């Protein structure tokens, strides 16, 4: 993108209106759900990050190159990627084929393929604008979870000196700490992380222990009831069986909630139908534009608007607050009105404390 295109996009972004109900949220009241769109914007040089379809295709290619999948199976899965609409089902079938012992932590070829696909991620970060915005919100208390296998956010955050931590659902203690707000720079990977084969959940059945743990489910579902989820770069997330099990279909009275989803508006009819459908889940669908290139700048501007909001605690003054310079004249006047002896002179020390 050259400077003129960037300037044009920026001018379009500045004129765009933001939902007041969103930009007036305090960062600590938000929970970001990061999808493949974020990774695609940050590292466009890795096709596997662009979408579920691209990721599946890359894994199939890696499986063929590593010879961990029969040629007949390779051909069959390539057909499925083209024909099948439900790519998550295709992904799960592919995972099962290369990991017949799903649900445990034994070795599997799927993880090897992901290692091949996502090798040297740090070298492919080209457009960190979205990651910078996410870190800015995290600094102010926003929580983050992702459906992505990659750890681009953690890599970038560590480069910025942040104590980033990748979490997965199988570590109950860490999940509980994160959900209760005790891990400020924690990123919860609900599908696991490609670098940790033991933490990866390779099939929906692998979540059984999580969904059957009442303590974990309660704290996670409480987030969906008390936070405003902001979906960034999420195309298939709401169809994801794990997200549905954790949040979407298990929390009651969703229509009373207020969540947000940023989407690309390619087709007006589809966009407005999606808006109507998502309101039933308590989700407000918002367009960031009709071109994916507008996504990073929109997130940047949205973050700036949210971070401009003053915290409710900012105006709170307790009894220990010291009188500052601006209060000197007021204090003099009040003392004078009360007939205070003029010989008791008001003095102000260097640290702003008034003495008589």
PDB file of C-alpha atoms in Angstrom, residues 129-351:
ATOM      1  CA  UNK A 129      -0.901  -1.783  13.774  1.00  0.00           C
ATOM      2  CA  UNK A 130      -3.632  -4.130  15.017  1.00  0.00           C
ATOM      3  CA  UNK A 131      -1.297  -5.780  17.523  1.00  0.00           C
ATOM      4  CA  UNK A 132      -0.237  -2.366  18.833  1.00  0.00           C
ATOM      5  CA  UNK A 133      -3.887  -1.474  19.346  1.00  0.00           C
ATOM      6  CA  UNK A 134      -4.604  -4.734  21.154  1.00  0.00           C
ATOM      7  CA  UNK A 135      -1.632  -4.235  23.477  1.00  0.00           C
ATOM      8  CA  UNK A 136      -2.782  -0.690  24.193  1.00  0.00           C
ATOM      9  CA  UNK A 137      -6.143  -2.046  25.324  1.00  0.00           C
ATOM     10  CA  UNK A 138      -4.535  -4.854  27.333  1.00  0.00           C
ATOM     11  CA  UNK A 139      -2.455  -2.273  29.197  1.00  0.00           C
ATOM     12  CA  UNK A 140      -5.745  -0.775  30.361  1.00  0.00           C
ATOM     13  CA  UNK A 141      -7.345  -4.042  31.425  1.00  0.00           C
ATOM     14  CA  UNK A 142      -8.896  -5.565  28.288  1.00  0.00           C
ATOM     15  CA  UNK A 143      -8.825  -9.383  28.220  1.00  0.00           C
ATOM     16  CA  UNK A 144      -7.978 -11.406  25.106  1.00  0.00           C
ATOM     17  CA  UNK A 145      -8.855 -14.860  23.844  1.00  0.00           C
ATOM     18  CA  UNK A 146      -8.262 -16.323  20.413  1.00  0.00           C
ATOM     19  CA  UNK A 147      -9.308 -19.198  18.188  1.00  0.00           C
ATOM     20  CA  UNK A 148      -5.965 -18.999  16.366  1.00  0.00           C
ATOM     21  CA  UNK A 149      -3.170 -21.540  16.707  1.00  0.00           C
ATOM     22  CA  UNK A 150      -0.511 -18.870  16.161  1.00  0.00           C
ATOM     23  CA  UNK A 151       1.082 -16.669  18.813  1.00  0.00           C
ATOM     24  CA  UNK A 152       1.766 -13.511  16.794  1.00  0.00           C
ATOM     25  CA  UNK A 153       0.358 -11.276  19.545  1.00  0.00           C
ATOM     26  CA  UNK A 154       2.576 -12.825  22.208  1.00  0.00           C
ATOM     27  CA  UNK A 155       5.664 -12.592  19.984  1.00  0.00           C
ATOM     28  CA  UNK A 156       5.025  -8.929  19.249  1.00  0.00           C
ATOM     29  CA  UNK A 157       4.164  -8.122  22.861  1.00  0.00           C
ATOM     30  CA  UNK A 158       7.402  -9.676  24.089  1.00  0.00           C
ATOM     31  CA  UNK A 159       9.276  -7.569  21.550  1.00  0.00           C
ATOM     32  CA  UNK A 160       7.646  -4.537  23.212  1.00  0.00           C
ATOM     33  CA  UNK A 161       8.765  -5.673  26.656  1.00  0.00           C
ATOM     34  CA  UNK A 162       5.390  -7.028  27.830  1.00  0.00           C
ATOM     35  CA  UNK A 163       5.283 -10.202  29.972  1.00  0.00           C
ATOM     36  CA  UNK A 164       3.041 -12.048  27.507  1.00  0.00           C
ATOM     37  CA  UNK A 165       1.730 -15.475  28.415  1.00  0.00           C
ATOM     38  CA  UNK A 166       0.003 -18.055  26.207  1.00  0.00           C
ATOM     39  CA  UNK A 167      -2.703 -20.058  27.968  1.00  0.00           C
ATOM     40  CA  UNK A 168      -4.756 -23.081  26.945  1.00  0.00           C
ATOM     41  CA  UNK A 169      -7.963 -24.582  28.292  1.00  0.00           C
ATOM     42  CA  UNK A 170      -6.286 -27.686  29.655  1.00  0.00           C
ATOM     43  CA  UNK A 171      -4.439 -25.688  32.327  1.00  0.00           C
ATOM     44  CA  UNK A 172      -7.308 -25.173  34.758  1.00  0.00           C
ATOM     45  CA  UNK A 173      -5.399 -23.094  37.314  1.00  0.00           C
ATOM     46  CA  UNK A 174      -4.141 -20.658  34.668  1.00  0.00           C
ATOM     47  CA  UNK A 175      -7.581 -20.385  33.052  1.00  0.00           C
ATOM     48  CA  UNK A 176      -9.170 -19.536  36.389  1.00  0.00           C
ATOM     49  CA  UNK A 177      -6.494 -16.931  37.137  1.00  0.00           C
ATOM     50  CA  UNK A 178      -6.941 -15.379  33.690  1.00  0.00           C
ATOM     51  CA  UNK A 179     -10.736 -15.346  33.884  1.00  0.00           C
ATOM     52  CA  UNK A 180     -10.564 -13.613  37.261  1.00  0.00           C
ATOM     53  CA  UNK A 181      -8.315 -10.916  35.832  1.00  0.00           C
ATOM     54  CA  UNK A 182      -5.068 -11.969  37.514  1.00  0.00           C
ATOM     55  CA  UNK A 183      -2.991 -12.439  34.329  1.00  0.00           C
ATOM     56  CA  UNK A 184      -2.918  -9.039  32.652  1.00  0.00           C
ATOM     57  CA  UNK A 185      -1.002 -10.069  29.539  1.00  0.00           C
ATOM     58  CA  UNK A 186      -2.442 -13.547  29.174  1.00  0.00           C
ATOM     59  CA  UNK A 187      -3.875 -14.724  25.828  1.00  0.00           C
ATOM     60  CA  UNK A 188      -6.250 -17.678  26.081  1.00  0.00           C
ATOM     61  CA  UNK A 189      -6.004 -19.995  23.056  1.00  0.00           C
ATOM     62  CA  UNK A 190      -9.239 -21.986  23.150  1.00  0.00           C
ATOM     63  CA  UNK A 191      -7.930 -24.335  20.405  1.00  0.00           C
ATOM     64  CA  UNK A 192      -4.465 -24.504  21.904  1.00  0.00           C
ATOM     65  CA  UNK A 193      -1.152 -23.308  20.485  1.00  0.00           C
ATOM     66  CA  UNK A 194       0.824 -24.908  17.673  1.00  0.00           C
ATOM     67  CA  UNK A 195       4.065 -24.803  19.682  1.00  0.00           C
ATOM     68  CA  UNK A 196       2.604 -26.919  22.495  1.00  0.00           C
ATOM     69  CA  UNK A 197       1.347 -30.329  21.353  1.00  0.00           C
ATOM     70  CA  UNK A 198       0.192 -31.212  24.864  1.00  0.00           C
ATOM     71  CA  UNK A 199      -1.973 -28.109  25.077  1.00  0.00           C
ATOM     72  CA  UNK A 200      -3.562 -28.419  21.655  1.00  0.00           C
ATOM     73  CA  UNK A 201      -7.145 -29.595  21.498  1.00  0.00           C
ATOM     74  CA  UNK A 202      -7.315 -31.592  18.309  1.00  0.00           C
ATOM     75  CA  UNK A 203     -10.990 -32.474  18.270  1.00  0.00           C
ATOM     76  CA  UNK A 204     -14.254 -31.217  19.862  1.00  0.00           C
ATOM     77  CA  UNK A 205     -14.217 -34.284  22.118  1.00  0.00           C
ATOM     78  CA  UNK A 206     -10.999 -32.953  23.592  1.00  0.00           C
ATOM     79  CA  UNK A 207     -12.973 -30.220  25.368  1.00  0.00           C
ATOM     80  CA  UNK A 208     -15.033 -32.687  27.344  1.00  0.00           C
ATOM     81  CA  UNK A 209     -13.003 -32.227  30.528  1.00  0.00           C
ATOM     82  CA  UNK A 210     -13.348 -28.453  30.271  1.00  0.00           C
ATOM     83  CA  UNK A 211     -17.083 -28.314  29.557  1.00  0.00           C
ATOM     84  CA  UNK A 212     -17.774 -30.796  32.349  1.00  0.00           C
ATOM     85  CA  UNK A 213     -15.846 -28.792  34.931  1.00  0.00           C
ATOM     86  CA  UNK A 214     -18.482 -26.563  36.588  1.00  0.00           C
ATOM     87  CA  UNK A 215     -15.935 -24.165  38.090  1.00  0.00           C
ATOM     88  CA  UNK A 216     -14.225 -23.448  34.772  1.00  0.00           C
ATOM     89  CA  UNK A 217     -17.487 -23.173  32.867  1.00  0.00           C
ATOM     90  CA  UNK A 218     -18.951 -20.804  35.426  1.00  0.00           C
ATOM     91  CA  UNK A 219     -16.048 -18.335  35.354  1.00  0.00           C
ATOM     92  CA  UNK A 220     -15.864 -18.415  31.545  1.00  0.00           C
ATOM     93  CA  UNK A 221     -19.595 -17.972  31.056  1.00  0.00           C
ATOM     94  CA  UNK A 222     -19.599 -15.190  33.616  1.00  0.00           C
ATOM     95  CA  UNK A 223     -17.247 -13.309  31.297  1.00  0.00           C
ATOM     96  CA  UNK A 224     -19.812 -13.549  28.498  1.00  0.00           C
ATOM     97  CA  UNK A 225     -22.442 -12.168  30.858  1.00  0.00           C
ATOM     98  CA  UNK A 226     -20.380  -9.356  32.372  1.00  0.00           C
ATOM     99  CA  UNK A 227     -17.927  -8.289  29.643  1.00  0.00           C
ATOM    100  CA  UNK A 228     -18.606  -6.896  26.188  1.00  0.00           C
ATOM    101  CA  UNK A 229     -16.944  -9.257  23.721  1.00  0.00           C
ATOM    102  CA  UNK A 230     -15.409  -7.483  20.728  1.00  0.00           C
ATOM    103  CA  UNK A 231     -14.811  -9.866  17.818  1.00  0.00           C
ATOM    104  CA  UNK A 232     -11.839  -8.866  15.654  1.00  0.00           C
ATOM    105  CA  UNK A 233     -11.131 -10.693  12.400  1.00  0.00           C
ATOM    106  CA  UNK A 234     -13.604 -13.430  13.242  1.00  0.00           C
ATOM    107  CA  UNK A 235     -15.329 -15.081  10.303  1.00  0.00           C
ATOM    108  CA  UNK A 236     -16.116 -18.610  11.461  1.00  0.00           C
ATOM    109  CA  UNK A 237     -15.838 -18.084  15.216  1.00  0.00           C
ATOM    110  CA  UNK A 238     -19.553 -18.135  15.959  1.00  0.00           C
ATOM    111  CA  UNK A 239     -19.834 -21.440  14.088  1.00  0.00           C
ATOM    112  CA  UNK A 240     -16.923 -22.866  16.050  1.00  0.00           C
ATOM    113  CA  UNK A 241     -18.172 -25.770  18.155  1.00  0.00           C
ATOM    114  CA  UNK A 242     -15.843 -24.929  21.012  1.00  0.00           C
ATOM    115  CA  UNK A 243     -16.842 -21.273  21.182  1.00  0.00           C
ATOM    116  CA  UNK A 244     -20.482 -22.353  21.034  1.00  0.00           C
ATOM    117  CA  UNK A 245     -19.974 -24.824  23.882  1.00  0.00           C
ATOM    118  CA  UNK A 246     -18.113 -22.332  26.052  1.00  0.00           C
ATOM    119  CA  UNK A 247     -20.222 -19.234  25.463  1.00  0.00           C
ATOM    120  CA  UNK A 248     -22.759 -18.985  22.696  1.00  0.00           C
ATOM    121  CA  UNK A 249     -25.228 -21.781  23.441  1.00  0.00           C
ATOM    122  CA  UNK A 250     -24.670 -22.165  27.158  1.00  0.00           C
ATOM    123  CA  UNK A 251     -25.334 -18.610  28.382  1.00  0.00           C
ATOM    124  CA  UNK A 252     -29.002 -17.739  28.806  1.00  0.00           C
ATOM    125  CA  UNK A 253     -30.746 -14.470  27.938  1.00  0.00           C
ATOM    126  CA  UNK A 254     -28.124 -13.566  25.326  1.00  0.00           C
ATOM    127  CA  UNK A 255     -30.437 -11.016  23.721  1.00  0.00           C
ATOM    128  CA  UNK A 256     -29.959  -8.862  26.830  1.00  0.00           C
ATOM    129  CA  UNK A 257     -26.175  -8.798  26.383  1.00  0.00           C
ATOM    130  CA  UNK A 258     -24.115  -6.287  24.416  1.00  0.00           C
ATOM    131  CA  UNK A 259     -21.277  -7.693  22.333  1.00  0.00           C
ATOM    132  CA  UNK A 260     -19.747  -6.374  19.100  1.00  0.00           C
ATOM    133  CA  UNK A 261     -18.361  -7.843  15.890  1.00  0.00           C
ATOM    134  CA  UNK A 262     -16.333  -5.971  13.262  1.00  0.00           C
ATOM    135  CA  UNK A 263     -16.988  -7.337   9.767  1.00  0.00           C
ATOM    136  CA  UNK A 264     -16.231  -6.591   6.141  1.00  0.00           C
ATOM    137  CA  UNK A 265     -19.309  -5.282   4.318  1.00  0.00           C
ATOM    138  CA  UNK A 266     -18.970  -6.817   0.865  1.00  0.00           C
ATOM    139  CA  UNK A 267     -22.682  -7.306   0.257  1.00  0.00           C
ATOM    140  CA  UNK A 268     -25.316  -5.033   1.792  1.00  0.00           C
ATOM    141  CA  UNK A 269     -28.114  -7.622   1.879  1.00  0.00           C
ATOM    142  CA  UNK A 270     -25.870 -10.167   3.563  1.00  0.00           C
ATOM    143  CA  UNK A 271     -24.533  -7.542   5.978  1.00  0.00           C
ATOM    144  CA  UNK A 272     -27.931  -6.339   7.197  1.00  0.00           C
ATOM    145  CA  UNK A 273     -29.245  -9.902   7.490  1.00  0.00           C
ATOM    146  CA  UNK A 274     -26.200 -10.748   9.586  1.00  0.00           C
ATOM    147  CA  UNK A 275     -26.900  -7.710  11.762  1.00  0.00           C
ATOM    148  CA  UNK A 276     -30.467  -8.866  12.406  1.00  0.00           C
ATOM    149  CA  UNK A 277     -29.432 -12.473  13.095  1.00  0.00           C
ATOM    150  CA  UNK A 278     -26.623 -11.567  15.472  1.00  0.00           C
ATOM    151  CA  UNK A 279     -28.808  -9.279  17.586  1.00  0.00           C
ATOM    152  CA  UNK A 280     -30.574 -12.452  18.692  1.00  0.00           C
ATOM    153  CA  UNK A 281     -27.258 -13.456  20.269  1.00  0.00           C
ATOM    154  CA  UNK A 282     -26.743 -10.032  21.823  1.00  0.00           C
ATOM    155  CA  UNK A 283     -24.099  -9.151  19.219  1.00  0.00           C
ATOM    156  CA  UNK A 284     -24.017  -5.838  17.342  1.00  0.00           C
ATOM    157  CA  UNK A 285     -22.440  -6.265  13.905  1.00  0.00           C
ATOM    158  CA  UNK A 286     -20.426  -3.249  12.788  1.00  0.00           C
ATOM    159  CA  UNK A 287     -18.805  -2.672   9.387  1.00  0.00           C
ATOM    160  CA  UNK A 288     -15.198  -1.527   9.323  1.00  0.00           C
ATOM    161  CA  UNK A 289     -15.485  -0.890   5.568  1.00  0.00           C
ATOM    162  CA  UNK A 290     -15.836  -2.618   2.228  1.00  0.00           C
ATOM    163  CA  UNK A 291     -12.118  -3.374   1.858  1.00  0.00           C
ATOM    164  CA  UNK A 292      -9.954  -5.525   4.140  1.00  0.00           C
ATOM    165  CA  UNK A 293      -7.177  -2.922   3.935  1.00  0.00           C
ATOM    166  CA  UNK A 294      -9.365  -0.658   6.077  1.00  0.00           C
ATOM    167  CA  UNK A 295      -9.389  -3.120   8.973  1.00  0.00           C
ATOM    168  CA  UNK A 296      -6.085  -2.166  10.711  1.00  0.00           C
ATOM    169  CA  UNK A 297      -6.746   1.580  10.597  1.00  0.00           C
ATOM    170  CA  UNK A 298     -10.310   1.115  11.806  1.00  0.00           C
ATOM    171  CA  UNK A 299      -9.122  -0.913  14.803  1.00  0.00           C
ATOM    172  CA  UNK A 300      -6.461   1.708  15.518  1.00  0.00           C
ATOM    173  CA  UNK A 301      -8.971   4.570  15.438  1.00  0.00           C
ATOM    174  CA  UNK A 302     -11.525   2.609  17.459  1.00  0.00           C
ATOM    175  CA  UNK A 303      -8.905   1.849  20.102  1.00  0.00           C
ATOM    176  CA  UNK A 304      -7.951   5.528  20.291  1.00  0.00           C
ATOM    177  CA  UNK A 305     -11.606   6.445  20.881  1.00  0.00           C
ATOM    178  CA  UNK A 306     -12.032   3.840  23.622  1.00  0.00           C
ATOM    179  CA  UNK A 307      -8.793   4.802  25.360  1.00  0.00           C
ATOM    180  CA  UNK A 308      -9.875   8.473  25.419  1.00  0.00           C
ATOM    181  CA  UNK A 309     -12.647   7.625  27.880  1.00  0.00           C
ATOM    182  CA  UNK A 310     -11.933   8.690  31.426  1.00  0.00           C
ATOM    183  CA  UNK A 311     -12.066   6.007  34.055  1.00  0.00           C
ATOM    184  CA  UNK A 312     -14.882   6.456  36.607  1.00  0.00           C
ATOM    185  CA  UNK A 313     -12.154   6.386  39.255  1.00  0.00           C
ATOM    186  CA  UNK A 314     -10.417   9.396  37.719  1.00  0.00           C
ATOM    187  CA  UNK A 315     -12.799  11.887  39.310  1.00  0.00           C
ATOM    188  CA  UNK A 316     -12.852  10.195  42.694  1.00  0.00           C
ATOM    189  CA  UNK A 317     -11.037  12.183  45.423  1.00  0.00           C
ATOM    190  CA  UNK A 318     -10.543  10.627  48.835  1.00  0.00           C
ATOM    191  CA  UNK A 319      -9.692  12.191  52.178  1.00  0.00           C
ATOM    192  CA  UNK A 320      -5.958  11.709  51.659  1.00  0.00           C
ATOM    193  CA  UNK A 321      -5.839  13.856  48.508  1.00  0.00           C
ATOM    194  CA  UNK A 322      -3.455  16.764  48.958  1.00  0.00           C
ATOM    195  CA  UNK A 323      -4.457  20.293  48.050  1.00  0.00           C
ATOM    196  CA  UNK A 324      -2.536  21.453  45.006  1.00  0.00           C
ATOM    197  CA  UNK A 325      -1.425  24.807  43.638  1.00  0.00           C
ATOM    198  CA  UNK A 326      -4.846  25.643  42.209  1.00  0.00           C
ATOM    199  CA  UNK A 327      -6.332  25.475  45.701  1.00  0.00           C
ATOM    200  CA  UNK A 328      -4.076  28.093  47.307  1.00  0.00           C
ATOM    201  CA  UNK A 329      -6.200  31.127  46.500  1.00  0.00           C
ATOM    202  CA  UNK A 330      -9.378  29.285  47.466  1.00  0.00           C
ATOM    203  CA  UNK A 331      -7.893  28.297  50.813  1.00  0.00           C
ATOM    204  CA  UNK A 332      -6.726  31.861  51.478  1.00  0.00           C
ATOM    205  CA  UNK A 333     -10.170  33.212  50.698  1.00  0.00           C
ATOM    206  CA  UNK A 334     -11.923  30.795  53.002  1.00  0.00           C
ATOM    207  CA  UNK A 335      -9.550  31.497  55.833  1.00  0.00           C
ATOM    208  CA  UNK A 336     -10.100  35.210  55.352  1.00  0.00           C
ATOM    209  CA  UNK A 337     -13.861  34.807  55.373  1.00  0.00           C
ATOM    210  CA  UNK A 338     -13.656  32.962  58.659  1.00  0.00           C
ATOM    211  CA  UNK A 339     -11.779  35.841  60.247  1.00  0.00           C
ATOM    212  CA  UNK A 340      -8.531  33.993  60.554  1.00  0.00           C
ATOM    213  CA  UNK A 341      -5.744  36.057  62.023  1.00  0.00           C
ATOM    214  CA  UNK A 342      -3.691  37.505  59.206  1.00  0.00           C
ATOM    215  CA  UNK A 343      -0.540  36.720  61.111  1.00  0.00           C
ATOM    216  CA  UNK A 344      -1.194  33.029  60.389  1.00  0.00           C
ATOM    217  CA  UNK A 345       0.196  33.081  56.901  1.00  0.00           C
ATOM    218  CA  UNK A 346      -0.563  30.387  54.384  1.00  0.00           C
ATOM    219  CA  UNK A 347       2.478  28.705  52.956  1.00  0.00           C
ATOM    220  CA  UNK A 348       2.822  26.123  50.260  1.00  0.00           C
ATOM    221  CA  UNK A 349       5.698  23.681  50.291  1.00  0.00           C
ATOM    222  CA  UNK A 350       7.358  22.278  47.204  1.00  0.00           C
ATOM    223  CA  UNK A 351       5.250  19.135  47.357  1.00  0.00           C
TER     224      UNK A 351
END
